[in-house]
Coordinates of C-alpha atoms in Angstrom, one line a residue:
X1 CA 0.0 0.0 0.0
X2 CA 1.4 3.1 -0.7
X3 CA 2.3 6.2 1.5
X4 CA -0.6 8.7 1.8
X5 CA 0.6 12.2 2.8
X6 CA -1.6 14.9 3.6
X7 CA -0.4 18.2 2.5
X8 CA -2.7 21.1 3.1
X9 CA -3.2 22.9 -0.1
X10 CA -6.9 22.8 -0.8
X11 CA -8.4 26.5 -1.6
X12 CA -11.8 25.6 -0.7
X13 CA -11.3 24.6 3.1
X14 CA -13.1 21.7 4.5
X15 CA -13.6 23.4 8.2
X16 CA -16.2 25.6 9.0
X17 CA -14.4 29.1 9.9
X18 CA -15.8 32.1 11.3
X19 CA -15.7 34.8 8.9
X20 CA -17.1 38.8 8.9
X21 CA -20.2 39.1 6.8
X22 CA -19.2 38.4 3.0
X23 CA -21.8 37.2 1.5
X24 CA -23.2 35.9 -2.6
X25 CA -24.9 38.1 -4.3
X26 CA -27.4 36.3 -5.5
X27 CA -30.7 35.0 -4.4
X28 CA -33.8 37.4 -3.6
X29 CA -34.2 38.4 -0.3
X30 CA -37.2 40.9 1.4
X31 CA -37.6 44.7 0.1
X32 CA -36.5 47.1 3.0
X33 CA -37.7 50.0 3.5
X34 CA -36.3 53.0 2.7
X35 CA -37.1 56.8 3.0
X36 CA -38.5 58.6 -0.2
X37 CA -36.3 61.7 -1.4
X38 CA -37.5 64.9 -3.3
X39 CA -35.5 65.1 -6.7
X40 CA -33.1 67.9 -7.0
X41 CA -34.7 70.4 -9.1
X42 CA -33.1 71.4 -12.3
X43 CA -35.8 73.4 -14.3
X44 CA -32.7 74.1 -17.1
X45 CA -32.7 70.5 -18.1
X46 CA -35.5 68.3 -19.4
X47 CA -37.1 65.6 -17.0
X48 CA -36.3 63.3 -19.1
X49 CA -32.1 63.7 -19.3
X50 CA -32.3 65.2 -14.7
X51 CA -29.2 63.7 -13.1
X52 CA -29.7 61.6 -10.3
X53 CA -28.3 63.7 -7.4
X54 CA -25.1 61.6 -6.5
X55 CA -22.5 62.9 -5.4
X56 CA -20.4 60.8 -7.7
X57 CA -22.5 60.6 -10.8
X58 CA -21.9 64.6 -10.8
X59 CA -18.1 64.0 -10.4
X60 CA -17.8 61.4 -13.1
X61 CA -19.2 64.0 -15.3
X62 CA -17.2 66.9 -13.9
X63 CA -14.1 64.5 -14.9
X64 CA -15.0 63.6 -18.0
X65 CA -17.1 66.8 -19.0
X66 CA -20.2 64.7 -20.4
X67 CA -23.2 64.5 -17.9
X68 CA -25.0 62.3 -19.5
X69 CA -21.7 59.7 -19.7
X70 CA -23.3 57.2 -17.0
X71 CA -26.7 57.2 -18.2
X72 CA -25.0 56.8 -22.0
X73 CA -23.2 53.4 -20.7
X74 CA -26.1 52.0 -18.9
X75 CA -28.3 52.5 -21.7
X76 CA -25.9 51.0 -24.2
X77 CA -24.8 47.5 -21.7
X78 CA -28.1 47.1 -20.5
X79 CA -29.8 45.4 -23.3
X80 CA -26.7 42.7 -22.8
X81 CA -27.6 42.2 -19.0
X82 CA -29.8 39.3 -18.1
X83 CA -31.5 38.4 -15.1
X84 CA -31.1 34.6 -14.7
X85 CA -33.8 32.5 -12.5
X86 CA -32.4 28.3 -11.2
X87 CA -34.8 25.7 -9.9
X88 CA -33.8 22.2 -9.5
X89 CA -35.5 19.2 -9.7
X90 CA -37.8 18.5 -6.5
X91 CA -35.9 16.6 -4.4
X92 CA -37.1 13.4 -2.3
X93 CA -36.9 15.1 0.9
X94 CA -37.3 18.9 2.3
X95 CA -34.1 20.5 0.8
X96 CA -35.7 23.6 0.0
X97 CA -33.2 26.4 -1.1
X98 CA -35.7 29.3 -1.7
X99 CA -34.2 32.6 -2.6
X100 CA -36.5 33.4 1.0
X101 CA -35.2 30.3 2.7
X102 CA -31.5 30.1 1.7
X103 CA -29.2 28.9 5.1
X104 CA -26.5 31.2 3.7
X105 CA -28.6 34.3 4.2
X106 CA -30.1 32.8 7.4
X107 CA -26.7 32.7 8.8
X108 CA -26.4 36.9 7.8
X109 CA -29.6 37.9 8.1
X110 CA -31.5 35.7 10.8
X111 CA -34.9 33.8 10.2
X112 CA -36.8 37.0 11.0
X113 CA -36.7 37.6 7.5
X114 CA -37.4 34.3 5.9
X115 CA -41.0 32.6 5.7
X116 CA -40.3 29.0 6.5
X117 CA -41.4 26.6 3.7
X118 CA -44.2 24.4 4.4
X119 CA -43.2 21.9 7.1
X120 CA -42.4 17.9 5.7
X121 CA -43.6 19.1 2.2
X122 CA -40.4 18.7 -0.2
X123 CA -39.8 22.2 -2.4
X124 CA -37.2 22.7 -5.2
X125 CA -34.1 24.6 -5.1
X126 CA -34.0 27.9 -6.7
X127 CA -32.1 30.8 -7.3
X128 CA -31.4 34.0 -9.0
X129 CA -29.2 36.1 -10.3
X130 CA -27.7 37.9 -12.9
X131 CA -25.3 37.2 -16.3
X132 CA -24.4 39.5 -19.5
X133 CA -24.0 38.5 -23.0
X134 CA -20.4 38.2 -24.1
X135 CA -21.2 37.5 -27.6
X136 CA -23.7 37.3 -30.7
X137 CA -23.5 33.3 -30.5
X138 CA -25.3 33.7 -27.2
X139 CA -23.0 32.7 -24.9
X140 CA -23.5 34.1 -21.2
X141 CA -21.2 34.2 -18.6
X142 CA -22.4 34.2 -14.6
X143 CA -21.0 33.2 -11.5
X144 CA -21.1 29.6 -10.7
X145 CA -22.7 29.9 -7.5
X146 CA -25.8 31.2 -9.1
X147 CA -26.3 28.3 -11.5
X148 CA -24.7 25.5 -10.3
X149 CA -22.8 22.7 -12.0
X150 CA -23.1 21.1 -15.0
X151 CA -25.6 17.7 -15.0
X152 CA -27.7 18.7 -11.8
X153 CA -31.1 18.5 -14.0
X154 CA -31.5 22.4 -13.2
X155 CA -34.0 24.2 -15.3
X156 CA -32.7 27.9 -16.1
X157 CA -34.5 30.5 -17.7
X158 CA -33.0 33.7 -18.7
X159 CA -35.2 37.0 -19.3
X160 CA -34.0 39.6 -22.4
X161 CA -35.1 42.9 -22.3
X162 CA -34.7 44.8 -25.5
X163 CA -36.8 47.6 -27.7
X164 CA -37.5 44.8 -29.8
X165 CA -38.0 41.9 -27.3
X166 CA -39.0 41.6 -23.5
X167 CA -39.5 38.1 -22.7
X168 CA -37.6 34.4 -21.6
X169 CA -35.6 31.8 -23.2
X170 CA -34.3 28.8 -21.9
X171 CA -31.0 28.4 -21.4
X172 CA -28.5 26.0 -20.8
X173 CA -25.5 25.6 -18.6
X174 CA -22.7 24.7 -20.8
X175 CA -19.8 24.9 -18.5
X176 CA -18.9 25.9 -14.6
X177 CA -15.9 25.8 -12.5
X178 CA -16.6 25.8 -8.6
X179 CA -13.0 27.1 -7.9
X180 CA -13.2 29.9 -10.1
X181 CA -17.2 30.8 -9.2
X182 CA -17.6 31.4 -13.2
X183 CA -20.2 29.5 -15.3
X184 CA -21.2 29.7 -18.8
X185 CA -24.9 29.4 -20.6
X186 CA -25.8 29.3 -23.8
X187 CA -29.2 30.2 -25.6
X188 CA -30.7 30.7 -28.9
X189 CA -31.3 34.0 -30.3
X190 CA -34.7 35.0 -29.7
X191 CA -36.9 35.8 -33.4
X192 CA -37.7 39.1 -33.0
X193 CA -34.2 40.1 -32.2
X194 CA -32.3 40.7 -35.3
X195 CA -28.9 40.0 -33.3
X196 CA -28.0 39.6 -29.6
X197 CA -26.9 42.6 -27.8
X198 CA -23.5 42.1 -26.5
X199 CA -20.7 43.7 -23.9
X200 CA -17.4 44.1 -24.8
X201 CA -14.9 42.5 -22.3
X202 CA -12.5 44.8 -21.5
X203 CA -8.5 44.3 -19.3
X204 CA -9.0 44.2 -15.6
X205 CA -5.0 44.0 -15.4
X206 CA -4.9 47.6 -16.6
X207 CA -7.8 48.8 -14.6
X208 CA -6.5 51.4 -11.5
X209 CA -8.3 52.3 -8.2
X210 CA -10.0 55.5 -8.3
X211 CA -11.4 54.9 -11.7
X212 CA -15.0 55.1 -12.3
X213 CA -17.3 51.6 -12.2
X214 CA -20.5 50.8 -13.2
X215 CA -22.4 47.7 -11.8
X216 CA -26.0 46.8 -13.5
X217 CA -27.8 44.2 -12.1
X218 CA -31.2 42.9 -11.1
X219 CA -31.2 43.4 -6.9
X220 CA -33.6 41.8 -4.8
X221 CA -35.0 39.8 -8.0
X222 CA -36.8 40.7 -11.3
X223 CA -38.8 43.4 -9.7
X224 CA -36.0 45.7 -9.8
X225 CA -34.0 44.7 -12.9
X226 CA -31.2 46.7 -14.9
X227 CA -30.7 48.5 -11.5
X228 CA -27.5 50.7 -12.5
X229 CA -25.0 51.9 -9.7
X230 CA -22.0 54.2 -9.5
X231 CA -18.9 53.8 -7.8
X232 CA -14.8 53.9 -8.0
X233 CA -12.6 50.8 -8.4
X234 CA -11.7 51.0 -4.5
X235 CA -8.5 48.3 -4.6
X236 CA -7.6 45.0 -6.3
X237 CA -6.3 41.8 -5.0
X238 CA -8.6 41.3 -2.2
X239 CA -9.0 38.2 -0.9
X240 CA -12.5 37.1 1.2
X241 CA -13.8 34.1 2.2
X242 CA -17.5 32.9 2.0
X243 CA -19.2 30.3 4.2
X244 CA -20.7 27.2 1.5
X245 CA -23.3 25.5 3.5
X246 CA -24.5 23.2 0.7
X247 CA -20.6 21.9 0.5
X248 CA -19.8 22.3 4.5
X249 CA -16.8 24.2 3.2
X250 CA -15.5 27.8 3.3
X251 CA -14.4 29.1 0.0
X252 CA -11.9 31.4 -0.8
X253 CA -11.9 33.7 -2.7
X254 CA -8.5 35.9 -4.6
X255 CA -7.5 38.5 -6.7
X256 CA -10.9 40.0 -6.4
X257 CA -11.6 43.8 -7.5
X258 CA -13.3 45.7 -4.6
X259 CA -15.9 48.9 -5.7
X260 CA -18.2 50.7 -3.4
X261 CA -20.6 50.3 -6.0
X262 CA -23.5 49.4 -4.7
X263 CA -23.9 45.2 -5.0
X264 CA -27.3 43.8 -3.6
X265 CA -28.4 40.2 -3.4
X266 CA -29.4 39.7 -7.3
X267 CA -26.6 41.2 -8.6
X268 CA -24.4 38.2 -8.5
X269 CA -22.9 37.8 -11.8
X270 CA -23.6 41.4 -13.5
X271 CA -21.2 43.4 -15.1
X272 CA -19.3 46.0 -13.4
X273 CA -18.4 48.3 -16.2
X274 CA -15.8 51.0 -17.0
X275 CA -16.4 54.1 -18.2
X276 CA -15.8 53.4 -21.5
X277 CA -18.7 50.3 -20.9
X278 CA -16.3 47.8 -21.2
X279 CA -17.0 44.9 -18.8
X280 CA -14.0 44.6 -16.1
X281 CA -15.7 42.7 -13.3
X282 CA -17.8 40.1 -12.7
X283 CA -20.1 41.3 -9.2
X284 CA -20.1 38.9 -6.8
X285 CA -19.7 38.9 -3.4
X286 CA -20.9 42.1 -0.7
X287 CA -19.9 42.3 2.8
X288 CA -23.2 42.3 5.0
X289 CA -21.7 44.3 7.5
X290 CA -20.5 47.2 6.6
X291 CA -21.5 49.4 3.5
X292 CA -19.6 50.3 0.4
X293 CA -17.4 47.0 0.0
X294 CA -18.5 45.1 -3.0
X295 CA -16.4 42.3 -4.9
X296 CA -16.1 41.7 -8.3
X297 CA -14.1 38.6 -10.1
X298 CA -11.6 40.4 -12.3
X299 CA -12.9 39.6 -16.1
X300 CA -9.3 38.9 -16.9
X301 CA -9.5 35.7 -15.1
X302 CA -12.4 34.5 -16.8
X303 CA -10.8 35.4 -20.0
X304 CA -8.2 33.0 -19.1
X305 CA -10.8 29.8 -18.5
X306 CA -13.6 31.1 -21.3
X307 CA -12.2 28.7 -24.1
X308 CA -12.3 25.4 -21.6
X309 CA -16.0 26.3 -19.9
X310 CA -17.3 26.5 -23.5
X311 CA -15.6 24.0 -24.9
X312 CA -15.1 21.3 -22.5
X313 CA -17.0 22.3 -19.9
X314 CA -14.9 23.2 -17.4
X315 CA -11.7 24.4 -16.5
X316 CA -8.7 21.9 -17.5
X317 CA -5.8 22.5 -14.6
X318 CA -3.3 20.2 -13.4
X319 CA -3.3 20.8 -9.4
X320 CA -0.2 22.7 -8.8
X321 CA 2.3 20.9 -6.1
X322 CA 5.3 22.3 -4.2
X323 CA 6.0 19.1 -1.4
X324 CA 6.4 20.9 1.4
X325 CA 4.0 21.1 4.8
X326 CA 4.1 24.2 6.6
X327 CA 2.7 26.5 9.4
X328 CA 2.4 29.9 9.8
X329 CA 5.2 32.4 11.0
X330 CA 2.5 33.9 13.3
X331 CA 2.1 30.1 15.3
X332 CA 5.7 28.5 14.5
X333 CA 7.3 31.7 16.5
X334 CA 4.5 32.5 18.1
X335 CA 4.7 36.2 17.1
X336 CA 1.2 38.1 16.8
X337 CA 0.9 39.4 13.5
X338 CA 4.2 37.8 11.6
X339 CA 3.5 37.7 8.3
X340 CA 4.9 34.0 6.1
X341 CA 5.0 30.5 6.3
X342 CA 7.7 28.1 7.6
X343 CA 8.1 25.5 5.8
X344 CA 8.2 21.7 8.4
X345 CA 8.6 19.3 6.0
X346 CA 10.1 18.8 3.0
X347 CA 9.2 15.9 1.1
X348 CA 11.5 13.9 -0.6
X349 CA 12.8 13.7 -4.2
X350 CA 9.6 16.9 -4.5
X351 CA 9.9 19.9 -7.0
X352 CA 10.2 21.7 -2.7
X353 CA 13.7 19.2 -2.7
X354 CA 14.8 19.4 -5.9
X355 CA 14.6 23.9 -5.1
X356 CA 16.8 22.7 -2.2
X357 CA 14.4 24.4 0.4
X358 CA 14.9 23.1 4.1
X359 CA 12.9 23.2 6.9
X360 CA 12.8 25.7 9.2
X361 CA 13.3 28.1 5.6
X362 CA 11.0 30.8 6.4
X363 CA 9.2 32.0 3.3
X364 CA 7.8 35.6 3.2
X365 CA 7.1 36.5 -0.7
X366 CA 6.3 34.0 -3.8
X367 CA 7.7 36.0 -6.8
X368 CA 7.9 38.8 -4.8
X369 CA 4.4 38.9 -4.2
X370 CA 4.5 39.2 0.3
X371 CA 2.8 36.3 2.0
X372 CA 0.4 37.3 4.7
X373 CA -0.6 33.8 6.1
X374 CA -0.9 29.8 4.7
X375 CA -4.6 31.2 3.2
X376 CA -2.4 33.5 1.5
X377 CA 0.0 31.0 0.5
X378 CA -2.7 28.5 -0.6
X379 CA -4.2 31.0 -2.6
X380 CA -1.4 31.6 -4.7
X381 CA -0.3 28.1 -5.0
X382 CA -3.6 27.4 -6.8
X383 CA -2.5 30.3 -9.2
X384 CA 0.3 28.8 -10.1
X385 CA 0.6 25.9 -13.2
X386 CA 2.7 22.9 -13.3
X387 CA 5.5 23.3 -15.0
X388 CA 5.6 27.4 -14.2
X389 CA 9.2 28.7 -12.7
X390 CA 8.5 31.0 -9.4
X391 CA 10.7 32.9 -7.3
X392 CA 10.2 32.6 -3.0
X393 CA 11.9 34.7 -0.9
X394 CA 13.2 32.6 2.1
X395 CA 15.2 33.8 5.3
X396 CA 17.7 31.4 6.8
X397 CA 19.8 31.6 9.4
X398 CA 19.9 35.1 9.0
X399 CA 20.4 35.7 5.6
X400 CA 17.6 36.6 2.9
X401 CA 17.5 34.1 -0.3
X402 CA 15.4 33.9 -3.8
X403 CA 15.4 30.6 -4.5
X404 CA 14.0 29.5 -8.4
X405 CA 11.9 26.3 -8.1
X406 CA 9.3 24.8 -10.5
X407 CA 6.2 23.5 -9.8
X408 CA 5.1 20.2 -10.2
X409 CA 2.1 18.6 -10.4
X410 CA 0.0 17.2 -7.3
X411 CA 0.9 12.8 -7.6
X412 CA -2.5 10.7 -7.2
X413 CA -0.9 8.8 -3.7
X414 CA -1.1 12.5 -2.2
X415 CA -4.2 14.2 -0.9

């Protein structure tokens, strides 16, 4: 029998952590109530072209000396947005995942705001969310976690709303990666259309924060869809992690854009736009407690995976493998706030080996990137390729070290 070691690089961790309120954005929950608000009045301009009186709506157009630039954009993208509704088949026993009856939201929001489903009667699975056209073929791309995986029987119906055509179309889910939290549909051009509107994907990697975003979405369901928001790029690289109650897992989440444009449940999987209305984001994650911090899945990285999700059906990747176990700096010296991993192990004749790395090497940057904990670490292991060179910084014994190594690929006796 051989040797089973257990090395732990899994992104998606299989304990159940406590983490501050980041939640999906997807899923309807209850309309709050809000306060209603005279309109500013400008008598100079017709009621039809008003500004909305935010503060940065009027300082996108002050930048860019058009006031009508935001309203232009939405107008123009939202013909591409889609709102996107899930139900599975009705399962044998009371699973019910109603967008009012969700655990996930329960654990955020409490049952005071969920009707319970009818007691020992069985109920299907829904959700909702939202997707955007990426091209006239009629290819739509989501987050994951709104439509699930491929072969789970799901029915999905997307709704189009055009000048020429206001109504739903089946859809199918051609490809999804759980990992990644990116999925792919496909459906048939509607007759009346004479082509599908489309957004244009834009490059997240050149994207800056301060720059103006734009996030359209359906929030709180259908009854409030192509809802358009303003905000700034507020940082990139963010990394968050989201309870998965249907899995028992946390999953982490990296490289994410952050906005302060406003992301409601619903809005999963919209567009967050630039001001040129290219598509840089993909919404889809807020954090419940405070306001102002939305997350968005940088469109670069689904432009990476696009041609396997639609192709194969998912995301090809051999699972990248350093053989090495570690700890954290902050527990192995017992240091509050020490930022790195020390590496404990190091297996042998393993691409951590061949590197010559040694235990006890404490390692504080991968390609210079800094290493804030083994989350951190994980999360850029799973980045990585086999076969792909990287740099880590190590300190030993006193003296600082970049040491080349190449990854290899995770062997089948190892989990």
């Amino acid at each position: 029998m051989r040797k089973r070691h257990r090395i732990l690089l899994p992104v998606v961790l299989t304990v159940v952590l406590t983490v501050g309120g980041i939640l999906w954005g997807s899923d309807a929950l209850p309309i709050p109530r809000w306060n209603s608000a005279n309109p500013s009045e400008q008598a100079e301009v017709p009621a039809d072209r008003q500004l909305v009186g935010n503060s940065k709506v009027y300082a996108a157009a002050a930048l860019t000396g058009n006031p009508y630039l935001i309203a232009d954009v939405a107008e123009d993208s939202s013909p591409a947005v889609v709102f996107i509704s899930v139900e599975w088949p009705q399962p044998e026993i009371d699973t019910s995942r109603s967008p009012f009856d969700d655990p996930f939201f329960r654990f955020w929001f409490g049952d005071r705001f969920f009707p319970f489903p009818t007691p020992g009667r069985p109920q299907p699975r829904q959700s909702a969310g939202t997707g955007f056209i990426i091209d006239t073929e009629g290819h739509i791309l989501t987050n994951q976690h709104v439509v699930g995986d491929v072969g789970e029987g799901q029915t999905i119906t997307v709704r189009i709303t055009t000048a020429e055509f206001d109504g739903e179309v089946e859809a199918e889910l051609i490809g999804a990666d759980y990992m990644l939290d990116l999925a792919v549909l496909k459906i048939e051009k509607p007759q009346e259309l004479k082509e599908l509107p489309t957004l244009p994907l834009g490059d997240s990697d050149r994207s800056r924060p301060g720059e103006f975003v734009i996030a359209i979405g359906n929030p709180y369901g259908e009854q409030f869809d192509h809802t358009v928001t303003i905000g700034v790029l507020s940082a990139k690289g963010r990394q968050i992690s989201i309870p998965d109650y249907d899995k028992s897992t946390v999953k982490l989440y990296q490289n994410l854009m952050q906005t302060d444009a406003a992301i409601n449940p619903g809005n999963s999987g919209g567009p967050l736009l630039n001001i040129k209305g290219e598509v840089i984001g993909i919404n889809t994650a807020v954090n419940a407690q405070a306001q102002g911090i939305g997350f968005a899945i940088p469109i670069n990285t689904a432009k990476e995976v696009l041609t396997d999700l639609i192709e194969k059906g998912k995301v090809e990747r051999g699972s990248p493998w350093l053989g090495v176990q570690y700890e954290s700096a902050e527990r192995y010296f017992r240091v509050s706030g020490a930022q790195g991993i020390v590496i404990v192990n190091v297996l042998e004749g393993q691409p951590a080996e061949k590197a010559g790395l040694k235990e006890g090497d404490y390692v504080i940057a991968i390609d210079r990137k800094p290493i804030r904990g083994t989350q951190d670490f994980m999360a850029k292991v799973q980045q990585l390729q086999p076969g792909q060179q990287i740099t880590l910084t190590v300190r030993r014994g006193g003296t600082q070290l970049q040491i080349p190594l190449i990854v290899g690929e995770r062997p089948e006796d190892i989990d």
